[in-house]
XYZ file of C-alpha atoms in Angstrom:
187
model
C -28.977 58.631 30.469
C -26.672 56.863 32.846
C -29.018 53.902 33.025
C -29.276 53.825 29.261
C -25.471 53.998 28.905
C -25.085 51.212 31.448
C -27.640 49.051 29.652
C -25.928 49.681 26.307
C -22.546 48.799 27.782
C -23.961 45.617 29.325
C -25.621 44.635 26.023
C -22.375 45.248 24.155
C -20.423 43.214 26.697
C -22.968 40.366 26.533
C -22.792 40.350 22.732
C -18.997 40.358 22.811
C -18.952 37.528 25.358
C -21.340 35.472 23.216
C -19.255 36.151 20.110
C -16.036 35.233 21.933
C -17.648 32.037 23.196
C -18.820 31.112 19.688
C -15.374 31.890 18.269
C -13.718 29.778 20.955
C -16.103 26.893 20.285
C -15.493 27.178 16.536
C -11.732 27.261 17.102
C -11.917 24.220 19.386
C -14.043 22.314 16.855
C -11.653 23.325 14.081
C -8.652 22.212 16.135
C -10.317 18.893 16.942
C -11.154 18.350 13.284
C -7.630 19.250 12.216
C -6.219 16.999 14.922
C -8.378 14.127 13.742
C -7.414 14.727 10.127
C -3.719 14.973 10.987
C -3.793 11.942 13.274
C -1.298 9.458 11.879
C -2.493 5.938 11.252
C -0.081 4.218 13.546
C 0.375 0.469 13.771
C -2.540 -1.418 15.298
C -0.641 -4.381 16.685
C 2.674 -6.168 16.245
C 1.197 -9.230 14.533
C 4.562 -10.938 13.926
C 5.370 -10.862 17.650
C 1.877 -11.978 18.617
C 1.727 -14.788 16.028
C 5.382 -15.842 15.708
C 4.657 -19.273 14.207
C 2.589 -17.683 11.445
C 5.357 -15.156 10.826
C 7.969 -17.927 10.589
C 5.717 -19.850 8.192
C 5.298 -16.721 6.048
C 9.079 -16.218 5.918
C 9.501 -19.833 4.797
C 6.677 -19.523 2.255
C 8.189 -16.324 0.861
C 11.616 -17.948 0.482
C 10.114 -21.016 -1.200
C 7.883 -18.977 -3.520
C 10.685 -16.940 -5.064
C 13.047 -19.864 -5.740
C 14.035 -20.072 -9.370
C 12.680 -16.634 -10.255
C 14.847 -13.677 -11.266
C 15.407 -11.348 -8.276
C 14.452 -8.199 -10.218
C 11.227 -9.843 -11.442
C 10.415 -10.940 -7.898
C 10.665 -7.354 -6.672
C 8.631 -5.940 -9.570
C 5.842 -8.406 -8.792
C 5.982 -7.616 -5.071
C 5.919 -3.859 -5.665
C 3.036 -4.057 -8.146
C 0.859 -6.238 -5.915
C 1.642 -3.968 -2.970
C 0.641 -0.906 -5.010
C -2.678 -2.517 -5.875
C -3.259 -3.457 -2.227
C -2.159 -0.024 -0.925
C 0.402 -1.570 1.402
C 2.799 1.299 2.106
C 5.069 -0.876 4.261
C 5.582 -3.450 1.492
C 5.916 -0.838 -1.270
C 8.664 0.873 0.708
C 10.476 -2.363 1.543
C 10.326 -3.855 -1.946
C 11.399 -0.663 -3.684
C 14.508 -0.733 -1.491
C 14.990 -4.440 -2.292
C 14.513 -3.751 -6.021
C 17.240 -1.116 -5.942
C 19.556 -3.601 -4.229
C 18.710 -6.114 -6.974
C 19.854 -3.545 -9.558
C 16.470 -2.224 -10.620
C 16.492 1.248 -12.218
C 14.681 4.231 -10.777
C 12.778 4.768 -14.025
C 11.355 1.235 -14.027
C 10.404 1.539 -10.365
C 8.735 4.932 -10.892
C 6.740 3.758 -13.900
C 5.696 0.382 -12.538
C 2.184 1.532 -11.679
C 1.788 2.463 -15.381
C 3.723 -0.461 -16.889
C 1.149 -0.972 -19.646
C 1.901 2.543 -20.896
C 5.665 2.058 -20.597
C 5.985 -1.302 -22.317
C 9.352 -0.433 -23.832
C 10.826 -0.494 -20.303
C 9.643 -4.016 -19.407
C 10.349 -7.238 -21.246
C 7.427 -9.289 -22.621
C 8.097 -11.822 -19.837
C 7.930 -9.087 -17.173
C 4.760 -7.681 -18.727
C 3.174 -11.129 -18.622
C 4.167 -11.517 -14.964
C 2.760 -8.075 -14.128
C -0.518 -8.824 -15.936
C -0.847 -12.082 -14.002
C 0.020 -10.248 -10.774
C -2.823 -7.808 -11.370
C -5.278 -10.593 -12.275
C -4.458 -12.688 -9.207
C -4.325 -9.674 -6.864
C -7.580 -8.065 -7.941
C -9.778 -11.072 -8.741
C -12.489 -8.564 -9.716
C -14.450 -11.107 -11.708
C -13.889 -13.901 -9.208
C -11.323 -15.694 -11.337
C -8.060 -15.179 -13.200
C -8.903 -14.564 -16.873
C -7.555 -17.106 -19.360
C -5.857 -14.322 -21.326
C -3.723 -13.292 -18.331
C -2.887 -16.887 -17.471
C -2.110 -17.852 -21.072
C 0.070 -14.771 -21.524
C 2.166 -15.782 -18.521
C 2.220 -19.439 -19.568
C 3.716 -18.379 -22.890
C 6.743 -16.882 -21.100
C 7.193 -19.160 -18.086
C 7.701 -22.919 -17.946
C 5.168 -24.857 -15.868
C 7.386 -25.051 -12.770
C 8.387 -21.395 -13.076
C 4.724 -20.406 -13.555
C 3.814 -22.340 -10.427
C 6.522 -20.415 -8.548
C 5.232 -17.110 -9.957
C 1.684 -17.861 -8.802
C 3.049 -18.819 -5.373
C 5.023 -15.555 -5.254
C 1.955 -13.468 -6.165
C -0.149 -15.294 -3.584
C 2.517 -14.833 -0.920
C 2.953 -11.089 -1.441
C -0.813 -10.687 -1.322
C -0.822 -12.428 2.071
C 1.995 -10.162 3.301
C 0.047 -7.132 2.049
C -3.017 -8.181 3.983
C -0.994 -8.473 7.183
C 0.583 -5.084 6.503
C -2.610 -3.239 5.633
C -4.827 -4.762 8.333
C -2.301 -4.082 11.107
C -1.161 -0.745 9.611
C 2.516 -1.589 9.493
C 4.454 1.670 9.140
C 6.680 2.174 6.090
C 10.358 2.880 6.572
C 10.919 0.210 9.193
C 12.170 -2.494 6.847
């Protein structure tokens, strides 16, 4: 009976050890998975420091592109393009800039649904936002005539050229921000 008791105790201990080992492995795998899921997407590289001439050219292009356009409209366009491009850095920065330009919280909050909140945006702003979406997405490989014509009805030729330059410029900024994972809150 002593041998049988010893064997039973050893079998129990072996089973417990195996179970503990499996539990530890499961916990480690779970922790690794959680760690990977919780890993913040930090910046990849400081592109502006590594390509300073390009950065300076972008600053100059940005300044030139917004000349003659209303500051609040400029920020609405920049926020909307940045939303479409998922550029958290630019969304954060341009929301702050929009507030400084006198933009209301309600208009900022509803910008991603501007077509449903048309009473909050002027026809000119709506036309600019429609053109922003068409130029930013280019889903059909071109800007539809309807979006272009809508904007052309509200903007003079020179102002429309500036608007297109502004949309193009913010899209370039967004691509720098998204590809290098620029962190929001640092603007």
